[in-house]
PDB file of C-alpha atoms and ligand atoms in Angstrom:
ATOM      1  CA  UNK A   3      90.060  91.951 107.719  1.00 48.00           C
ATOM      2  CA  UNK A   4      92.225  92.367 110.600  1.00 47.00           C
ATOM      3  CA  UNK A   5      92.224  95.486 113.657  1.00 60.00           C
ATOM      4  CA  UNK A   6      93.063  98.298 111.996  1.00 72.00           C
ATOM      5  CA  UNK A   7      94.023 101.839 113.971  1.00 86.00           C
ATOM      6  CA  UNK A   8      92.256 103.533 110.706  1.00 95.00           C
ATOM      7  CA  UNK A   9      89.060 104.924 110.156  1.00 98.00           C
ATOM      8  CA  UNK A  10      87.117 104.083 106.675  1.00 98.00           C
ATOM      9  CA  UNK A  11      84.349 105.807 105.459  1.00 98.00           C
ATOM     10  CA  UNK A  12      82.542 105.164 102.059  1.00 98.00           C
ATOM     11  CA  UNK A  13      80.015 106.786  99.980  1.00 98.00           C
ATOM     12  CA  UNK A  14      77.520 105.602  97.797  1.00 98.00           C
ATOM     13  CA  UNK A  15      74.277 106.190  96.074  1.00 97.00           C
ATOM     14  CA  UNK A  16      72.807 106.958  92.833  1.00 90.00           C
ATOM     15  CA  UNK A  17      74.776 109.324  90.242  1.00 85.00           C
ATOM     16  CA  UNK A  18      73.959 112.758  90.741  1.00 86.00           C
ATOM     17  CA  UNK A  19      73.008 111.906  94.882  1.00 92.00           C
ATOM     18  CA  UNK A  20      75.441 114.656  96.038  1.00 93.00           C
ATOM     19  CA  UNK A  21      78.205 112.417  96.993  1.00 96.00           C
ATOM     20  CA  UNK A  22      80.947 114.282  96.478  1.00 95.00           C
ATOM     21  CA  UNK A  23      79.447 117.433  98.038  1.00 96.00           C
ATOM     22  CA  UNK A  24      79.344 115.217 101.431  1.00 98.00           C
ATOM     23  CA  UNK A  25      82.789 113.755 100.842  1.00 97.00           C
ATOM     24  CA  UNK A  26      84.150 117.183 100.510  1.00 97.00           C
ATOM     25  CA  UNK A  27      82.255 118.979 103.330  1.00 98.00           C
ATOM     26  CA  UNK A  28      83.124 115.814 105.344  1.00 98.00           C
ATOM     27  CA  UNK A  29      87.045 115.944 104.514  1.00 98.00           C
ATOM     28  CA  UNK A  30      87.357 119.550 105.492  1.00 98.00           C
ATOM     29  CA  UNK A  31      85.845 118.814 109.076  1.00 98.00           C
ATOM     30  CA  UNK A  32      87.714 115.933 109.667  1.00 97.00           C
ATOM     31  CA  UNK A  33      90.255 118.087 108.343  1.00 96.00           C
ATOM     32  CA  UNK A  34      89.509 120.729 110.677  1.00 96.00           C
ATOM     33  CA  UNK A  35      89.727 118.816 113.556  1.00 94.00           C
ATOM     34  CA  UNK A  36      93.655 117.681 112.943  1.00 95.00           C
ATOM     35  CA  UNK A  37      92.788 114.532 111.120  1.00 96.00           C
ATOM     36  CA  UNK A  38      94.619 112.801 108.404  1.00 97.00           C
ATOM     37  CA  UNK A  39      92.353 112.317 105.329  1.00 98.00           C
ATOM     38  CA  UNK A  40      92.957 110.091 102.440  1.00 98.00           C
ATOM     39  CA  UNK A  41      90.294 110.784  99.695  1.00 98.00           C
ATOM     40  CA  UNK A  42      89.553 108.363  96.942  1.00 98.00           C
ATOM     41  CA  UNK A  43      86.890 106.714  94.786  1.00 98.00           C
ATOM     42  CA  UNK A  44      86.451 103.541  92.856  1.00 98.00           C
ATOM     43  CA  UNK A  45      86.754 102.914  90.040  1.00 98.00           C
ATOM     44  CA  UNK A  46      90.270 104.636  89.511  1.00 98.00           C
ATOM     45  CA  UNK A  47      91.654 105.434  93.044  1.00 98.00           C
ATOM     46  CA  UNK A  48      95.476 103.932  91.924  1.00 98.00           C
ATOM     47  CA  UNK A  49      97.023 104.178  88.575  1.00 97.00           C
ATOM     48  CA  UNK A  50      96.252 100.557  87.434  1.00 98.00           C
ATOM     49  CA  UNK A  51      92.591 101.509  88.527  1.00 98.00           C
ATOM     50  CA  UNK A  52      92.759 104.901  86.276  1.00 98.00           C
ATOM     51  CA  UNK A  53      93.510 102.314  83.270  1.00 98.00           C
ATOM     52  CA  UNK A  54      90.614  99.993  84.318  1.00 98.00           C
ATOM     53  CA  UNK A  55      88.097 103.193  85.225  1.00 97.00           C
ATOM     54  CA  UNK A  56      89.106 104.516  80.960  1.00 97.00           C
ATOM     55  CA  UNK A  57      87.631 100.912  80.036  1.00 97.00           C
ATOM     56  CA  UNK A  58      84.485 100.677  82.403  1.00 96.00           C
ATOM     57  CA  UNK A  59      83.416 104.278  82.077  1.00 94.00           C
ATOM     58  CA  UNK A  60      84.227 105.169  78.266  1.00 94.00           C
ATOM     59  CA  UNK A  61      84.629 102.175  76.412  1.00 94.00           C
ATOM     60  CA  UNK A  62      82.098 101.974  73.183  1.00 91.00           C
ATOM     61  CA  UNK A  63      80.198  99.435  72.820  1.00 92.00           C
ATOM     62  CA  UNK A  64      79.410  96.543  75.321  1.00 92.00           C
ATOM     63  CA  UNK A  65      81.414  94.971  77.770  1.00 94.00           C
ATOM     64  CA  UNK A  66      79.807  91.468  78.669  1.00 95.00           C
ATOM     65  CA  UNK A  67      78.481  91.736  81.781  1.00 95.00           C
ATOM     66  CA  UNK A  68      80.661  89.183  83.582  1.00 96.00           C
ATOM     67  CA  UNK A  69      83.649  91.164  82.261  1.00 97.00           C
ATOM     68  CA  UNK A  70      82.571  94.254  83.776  1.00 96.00           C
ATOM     69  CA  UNK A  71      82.238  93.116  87.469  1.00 97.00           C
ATOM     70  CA  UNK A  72      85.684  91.729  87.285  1.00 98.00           C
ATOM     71  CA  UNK A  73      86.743  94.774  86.097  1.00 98.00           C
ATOM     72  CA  UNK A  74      85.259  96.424  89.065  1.00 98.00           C
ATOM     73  CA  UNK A  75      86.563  93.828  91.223  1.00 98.00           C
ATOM     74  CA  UNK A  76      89.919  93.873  89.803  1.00 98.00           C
ATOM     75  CA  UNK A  77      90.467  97.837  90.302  1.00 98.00           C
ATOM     76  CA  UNK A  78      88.773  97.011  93.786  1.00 98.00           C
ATOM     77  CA  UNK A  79      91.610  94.467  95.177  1.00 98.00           C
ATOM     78  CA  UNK A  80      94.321  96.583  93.807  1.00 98.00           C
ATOM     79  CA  UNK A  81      92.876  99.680  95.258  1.00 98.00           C
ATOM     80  CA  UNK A  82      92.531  98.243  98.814  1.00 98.00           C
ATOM     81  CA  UNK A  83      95.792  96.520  98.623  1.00 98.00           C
ATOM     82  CA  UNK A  84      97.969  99.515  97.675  1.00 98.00           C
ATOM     83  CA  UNK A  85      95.901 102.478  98.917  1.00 98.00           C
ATOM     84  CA  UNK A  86      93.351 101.821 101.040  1.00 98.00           C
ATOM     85  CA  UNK A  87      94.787  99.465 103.747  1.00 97.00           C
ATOM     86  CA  UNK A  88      98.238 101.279 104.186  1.00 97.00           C
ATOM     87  CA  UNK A  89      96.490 104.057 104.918  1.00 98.00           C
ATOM     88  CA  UNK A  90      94.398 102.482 107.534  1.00 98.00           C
ATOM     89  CA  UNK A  91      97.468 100.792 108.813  1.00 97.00           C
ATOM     90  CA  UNK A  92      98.983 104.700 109.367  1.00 97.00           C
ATOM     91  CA  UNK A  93      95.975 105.180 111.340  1.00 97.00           C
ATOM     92  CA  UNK A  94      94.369 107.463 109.062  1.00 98.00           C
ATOM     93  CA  UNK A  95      91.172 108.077 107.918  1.00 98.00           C
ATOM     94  CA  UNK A  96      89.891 106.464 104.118  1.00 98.00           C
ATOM     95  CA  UNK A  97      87.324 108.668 103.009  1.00 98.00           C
ATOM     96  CA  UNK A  98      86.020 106.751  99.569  1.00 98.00           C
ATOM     97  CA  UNK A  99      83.696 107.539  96.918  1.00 98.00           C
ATOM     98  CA  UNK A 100      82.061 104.296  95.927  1.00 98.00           C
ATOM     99  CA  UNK A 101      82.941 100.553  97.183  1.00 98.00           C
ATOM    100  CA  UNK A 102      81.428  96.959  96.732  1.00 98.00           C
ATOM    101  CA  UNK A 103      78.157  98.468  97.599  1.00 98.00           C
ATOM    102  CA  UNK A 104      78.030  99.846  94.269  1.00 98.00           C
ATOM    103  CA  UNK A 105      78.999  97.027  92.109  1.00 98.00           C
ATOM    104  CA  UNK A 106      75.984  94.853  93.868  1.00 98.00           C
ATOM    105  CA  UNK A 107      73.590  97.600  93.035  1.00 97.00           C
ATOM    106  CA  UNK A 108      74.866  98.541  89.238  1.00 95.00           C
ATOM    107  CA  UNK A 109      76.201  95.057  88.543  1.00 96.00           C
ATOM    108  CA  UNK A 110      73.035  93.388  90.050  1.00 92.00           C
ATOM    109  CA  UNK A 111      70.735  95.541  89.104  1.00 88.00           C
ATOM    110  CA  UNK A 112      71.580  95.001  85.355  1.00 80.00           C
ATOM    111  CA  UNK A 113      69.171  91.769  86.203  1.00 81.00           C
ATOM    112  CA  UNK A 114      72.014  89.581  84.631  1.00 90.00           C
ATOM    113  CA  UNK A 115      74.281  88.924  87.485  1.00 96.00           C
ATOM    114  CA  UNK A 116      73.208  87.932  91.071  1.00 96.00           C
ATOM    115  CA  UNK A 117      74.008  90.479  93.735  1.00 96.00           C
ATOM    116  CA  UNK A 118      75.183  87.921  96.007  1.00 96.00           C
ATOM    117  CA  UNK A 119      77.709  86.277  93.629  1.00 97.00           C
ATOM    118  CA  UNK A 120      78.832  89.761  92.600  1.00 97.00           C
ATOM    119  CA  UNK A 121      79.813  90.434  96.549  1.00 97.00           C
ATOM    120  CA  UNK A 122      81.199  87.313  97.140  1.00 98.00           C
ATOM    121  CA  UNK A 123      83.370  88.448  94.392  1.00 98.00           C
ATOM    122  CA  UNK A 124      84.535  91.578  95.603  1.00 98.00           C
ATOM    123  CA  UNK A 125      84.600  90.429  98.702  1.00 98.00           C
ATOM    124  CA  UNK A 126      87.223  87.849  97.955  1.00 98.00           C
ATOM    125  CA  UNK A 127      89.228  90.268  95.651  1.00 98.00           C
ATOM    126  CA  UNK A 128      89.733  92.463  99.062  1.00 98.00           C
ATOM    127  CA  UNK A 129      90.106  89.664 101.403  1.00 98.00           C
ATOM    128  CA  UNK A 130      86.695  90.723 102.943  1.00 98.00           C
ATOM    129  CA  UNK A 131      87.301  93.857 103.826  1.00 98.00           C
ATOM    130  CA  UNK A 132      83.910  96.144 104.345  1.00 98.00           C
ATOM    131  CA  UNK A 133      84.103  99.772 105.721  1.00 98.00           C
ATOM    132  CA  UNK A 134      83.446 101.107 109.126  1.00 98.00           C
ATOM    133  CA  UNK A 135      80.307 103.123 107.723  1.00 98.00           C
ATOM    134  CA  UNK A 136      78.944 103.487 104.267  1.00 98.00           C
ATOM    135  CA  UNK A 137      76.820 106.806 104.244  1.00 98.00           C
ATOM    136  CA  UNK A 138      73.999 106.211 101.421  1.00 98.00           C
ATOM    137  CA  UNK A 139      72.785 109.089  99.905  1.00 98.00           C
ATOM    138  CA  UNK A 140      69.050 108.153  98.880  1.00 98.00           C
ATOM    139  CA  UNK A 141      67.550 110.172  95.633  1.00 95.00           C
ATOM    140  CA  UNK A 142      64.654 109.360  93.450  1.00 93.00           C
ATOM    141  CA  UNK A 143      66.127 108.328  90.011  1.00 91.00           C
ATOM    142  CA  UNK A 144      64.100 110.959  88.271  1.00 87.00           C
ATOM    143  CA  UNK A 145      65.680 114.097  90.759  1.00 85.00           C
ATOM    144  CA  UNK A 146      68.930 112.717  90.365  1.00 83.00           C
ATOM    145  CA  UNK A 147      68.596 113.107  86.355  1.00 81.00           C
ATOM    146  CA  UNK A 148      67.093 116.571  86.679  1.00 81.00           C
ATOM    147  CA  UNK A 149      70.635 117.272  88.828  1.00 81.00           C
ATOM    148  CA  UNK A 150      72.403 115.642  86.094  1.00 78.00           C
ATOM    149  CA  UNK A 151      70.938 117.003  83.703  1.00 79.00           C
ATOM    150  CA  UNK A 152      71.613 120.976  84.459  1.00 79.00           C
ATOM    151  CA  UNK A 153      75.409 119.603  85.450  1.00 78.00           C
ATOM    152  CA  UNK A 154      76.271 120.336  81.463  1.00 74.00           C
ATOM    153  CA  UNK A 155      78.379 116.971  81.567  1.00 78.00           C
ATOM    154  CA  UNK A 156      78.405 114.172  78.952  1.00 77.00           C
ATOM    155  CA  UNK A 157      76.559 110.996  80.600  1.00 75.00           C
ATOM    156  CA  UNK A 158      79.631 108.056  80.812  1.00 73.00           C
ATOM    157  CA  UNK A 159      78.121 104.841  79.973  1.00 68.00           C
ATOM    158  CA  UNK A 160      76.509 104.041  83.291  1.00 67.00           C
ATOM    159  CA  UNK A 161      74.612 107.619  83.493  1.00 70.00           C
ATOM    160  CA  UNK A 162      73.157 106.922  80.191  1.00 70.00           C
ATOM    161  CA  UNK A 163      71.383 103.626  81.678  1.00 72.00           C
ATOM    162  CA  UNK A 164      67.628 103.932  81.600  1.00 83.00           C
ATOM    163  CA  UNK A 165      65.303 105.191  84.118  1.00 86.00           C
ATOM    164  CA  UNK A 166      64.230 101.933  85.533  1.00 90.00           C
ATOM    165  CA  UNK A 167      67.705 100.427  85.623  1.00 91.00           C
ATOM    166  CA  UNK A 168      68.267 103.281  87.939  1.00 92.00           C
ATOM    167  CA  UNK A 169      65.390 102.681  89.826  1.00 93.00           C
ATOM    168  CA  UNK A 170      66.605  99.139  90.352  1.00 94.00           C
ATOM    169  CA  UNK A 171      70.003 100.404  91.623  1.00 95.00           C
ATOM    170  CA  UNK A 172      68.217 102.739  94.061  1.00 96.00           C
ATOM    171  CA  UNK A 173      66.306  99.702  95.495  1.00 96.00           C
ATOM    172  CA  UNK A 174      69.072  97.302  95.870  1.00 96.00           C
ATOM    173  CA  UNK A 175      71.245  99.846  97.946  1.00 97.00           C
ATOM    174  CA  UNK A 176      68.072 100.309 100.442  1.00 98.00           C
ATOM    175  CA  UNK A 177      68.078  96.339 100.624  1.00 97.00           C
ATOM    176  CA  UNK A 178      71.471  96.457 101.450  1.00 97.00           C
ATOM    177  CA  UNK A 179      71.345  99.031 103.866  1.00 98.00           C
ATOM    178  CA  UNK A 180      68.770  97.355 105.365  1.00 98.00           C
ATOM    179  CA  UNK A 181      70.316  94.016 105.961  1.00 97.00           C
ATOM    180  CA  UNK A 182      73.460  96.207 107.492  1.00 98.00           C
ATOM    181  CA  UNK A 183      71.957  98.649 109.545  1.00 98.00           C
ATOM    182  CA  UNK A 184      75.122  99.081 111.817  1.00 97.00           C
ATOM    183  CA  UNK A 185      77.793  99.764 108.627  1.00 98.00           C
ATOM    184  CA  UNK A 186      74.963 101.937 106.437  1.00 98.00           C
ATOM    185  CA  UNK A 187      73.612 105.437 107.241  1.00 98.00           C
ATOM    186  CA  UNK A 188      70.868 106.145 104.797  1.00 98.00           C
ATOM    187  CA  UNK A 189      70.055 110.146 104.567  1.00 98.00           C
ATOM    188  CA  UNK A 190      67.664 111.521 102.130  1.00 97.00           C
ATOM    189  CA  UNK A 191      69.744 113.595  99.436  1.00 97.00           C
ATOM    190  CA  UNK A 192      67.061 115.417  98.464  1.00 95.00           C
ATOM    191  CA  UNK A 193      67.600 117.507 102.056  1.00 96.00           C
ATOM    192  CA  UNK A 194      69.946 120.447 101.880  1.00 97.00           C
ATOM    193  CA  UNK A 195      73.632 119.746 101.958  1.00 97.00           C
ATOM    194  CA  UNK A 196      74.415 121.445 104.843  1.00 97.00           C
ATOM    195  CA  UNK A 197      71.715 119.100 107.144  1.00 98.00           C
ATOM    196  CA  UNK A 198      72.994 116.114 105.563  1.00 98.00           C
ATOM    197  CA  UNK A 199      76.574 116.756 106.531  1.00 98.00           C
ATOM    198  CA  UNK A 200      75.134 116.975 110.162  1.00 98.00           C
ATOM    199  CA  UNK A 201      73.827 113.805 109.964  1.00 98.00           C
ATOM    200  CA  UNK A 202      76.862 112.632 108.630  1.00 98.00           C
ATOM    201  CA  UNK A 203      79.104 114.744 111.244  1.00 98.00           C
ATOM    202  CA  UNK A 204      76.412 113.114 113.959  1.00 98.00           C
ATOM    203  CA  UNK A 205      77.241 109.505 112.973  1.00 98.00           C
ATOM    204  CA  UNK A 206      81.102 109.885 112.612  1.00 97.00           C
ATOM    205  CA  UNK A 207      81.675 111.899 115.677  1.00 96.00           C
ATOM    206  CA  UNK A 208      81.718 108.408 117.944  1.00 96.00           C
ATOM    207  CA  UNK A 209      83.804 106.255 115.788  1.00 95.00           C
ATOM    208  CA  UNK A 210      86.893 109.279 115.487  1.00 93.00           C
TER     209      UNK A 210
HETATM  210  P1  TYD B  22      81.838 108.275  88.527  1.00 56.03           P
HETATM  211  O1  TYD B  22      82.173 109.178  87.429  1.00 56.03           O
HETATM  212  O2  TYD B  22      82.842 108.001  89.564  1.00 56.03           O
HETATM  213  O3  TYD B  22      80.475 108.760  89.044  1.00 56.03           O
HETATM  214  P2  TYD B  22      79.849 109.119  90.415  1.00 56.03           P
HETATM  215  O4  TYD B  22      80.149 110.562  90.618  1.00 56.03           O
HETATM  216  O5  TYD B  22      78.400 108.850  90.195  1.00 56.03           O
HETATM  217  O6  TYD B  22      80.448 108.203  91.443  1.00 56.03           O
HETATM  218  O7  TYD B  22      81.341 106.925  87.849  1.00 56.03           O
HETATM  219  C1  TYD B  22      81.269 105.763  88.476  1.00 56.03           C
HETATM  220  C2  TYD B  22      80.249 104.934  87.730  1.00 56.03           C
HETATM  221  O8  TYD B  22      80.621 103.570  87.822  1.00 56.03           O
HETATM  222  C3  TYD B  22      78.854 105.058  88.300  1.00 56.03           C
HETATM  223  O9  TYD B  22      77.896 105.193  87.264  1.00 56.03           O
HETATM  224  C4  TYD B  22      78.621 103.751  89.003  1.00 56.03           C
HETATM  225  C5  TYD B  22      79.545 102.810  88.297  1.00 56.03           C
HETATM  226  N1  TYD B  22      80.068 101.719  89.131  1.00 56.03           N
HETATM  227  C6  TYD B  22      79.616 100.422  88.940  1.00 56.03           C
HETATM  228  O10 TYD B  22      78.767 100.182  88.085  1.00 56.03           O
HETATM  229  N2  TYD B  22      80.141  99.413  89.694  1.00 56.03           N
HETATM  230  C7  TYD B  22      81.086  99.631  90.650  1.00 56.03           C
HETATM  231  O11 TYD B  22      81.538  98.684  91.322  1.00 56.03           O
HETATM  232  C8  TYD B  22      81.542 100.980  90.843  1.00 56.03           C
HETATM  233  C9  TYD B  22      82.589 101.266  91.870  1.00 56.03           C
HETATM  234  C10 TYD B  22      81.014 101.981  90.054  1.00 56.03           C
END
């Protein structure tokens, strides 16, 4: 990916981590401080990606597991194409719920696909573009479920994945934060929001 004047920020973790908490704390600081936000997630930040996030999240049955990471992938390289990099060309800050990060550790972890043929895919899909930082928020499977849990929400079909399949997730975003130490932050979402948006607020502060 080329210079860009933006600033883009991702989020990822387990479901039920708190990452929309931190996206929303995060949006009204930068927010705060005169900043142009663009919030979005994946999948379904654009309206071809709302279409593709109906068939990933709430289709019945199976969807063959090759299927499903180009599904992923596909939202992905229309979502940076048509949201994500004109905002960054503006010079604004990208502020984004989920990126390739996630489809290594769901997609992978599913024990099917290898992760590093499933970001070689997304990474060609987006022309290899990769955020400025990617915040993990690190929960144990089991507190994220009690979270989920008392949240009174129907499960989509990912949320209703097993235990260990979450586990396995959980694990393959610390191995990729831990090959890319200078893109990841890693906080431990078990903390209180209010000290993990510090953390967060800590690590952004430089790069505004
Ligand atoms: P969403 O409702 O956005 O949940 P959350 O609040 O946890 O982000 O659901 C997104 C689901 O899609 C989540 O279970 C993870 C999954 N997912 C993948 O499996 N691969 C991907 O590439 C992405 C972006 C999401």
């Amino acid at each position: 990916m080329t210079a860009r004047p933006g600033l883009w920020i991702t989020l990822e973790g387990g479901d039920g981590s708190g990452k929309t908490t931190q996206a929303e704390l995060l949006e009204a600081w930068l927010g705060d401080a005169g900043r142009a936000v663009v919030r979005t997630r994946e999948p379904g930040g654009s309206e071809v990606g709302q279409l593709i996030r109906d068939i990933v999240l709430h289709h019945r049955g199976d969807i063959a597991p090759r299927a499903e990471a180009l599904l992923y992938a596909a939202d992905r390289a229309h979502h940076v194409a048509t949201v994500v990099q004109p905002a960054l060309d503006r010079g604004e800050i990208v502020l984004q719920d989920r990126y390739l990060d996630s489809s290594v550790a769901y997609q992978g972890a599913g024990r099917v696909l290898d992760g590093a043929e499933v970001r070689d895919l997304s990474l060609w899909a987006t022309e290899g573009a990769l955020p400025d930082l990617t915040v993990l928020l690190d929960l144990d499977p089991a507190a994220a479920r009690v979270r989920l849990d008392s949240a009174d929400k129907p499960f989509d079909r990912l949320e209703a994945e097993k235990l260990d399949f979450h586990t396995r997730v959980r694990e393959a975003y610390l191995a990729l934060a831990e090959a890319e130490p200078e893109r990841f932050l890693v906080v431990d979402a078990a903390a209180s929001a209010r000290s993990i948006a510090d953390l967060i607020r800590a690590r952004v502060s430089p790069l505004l």
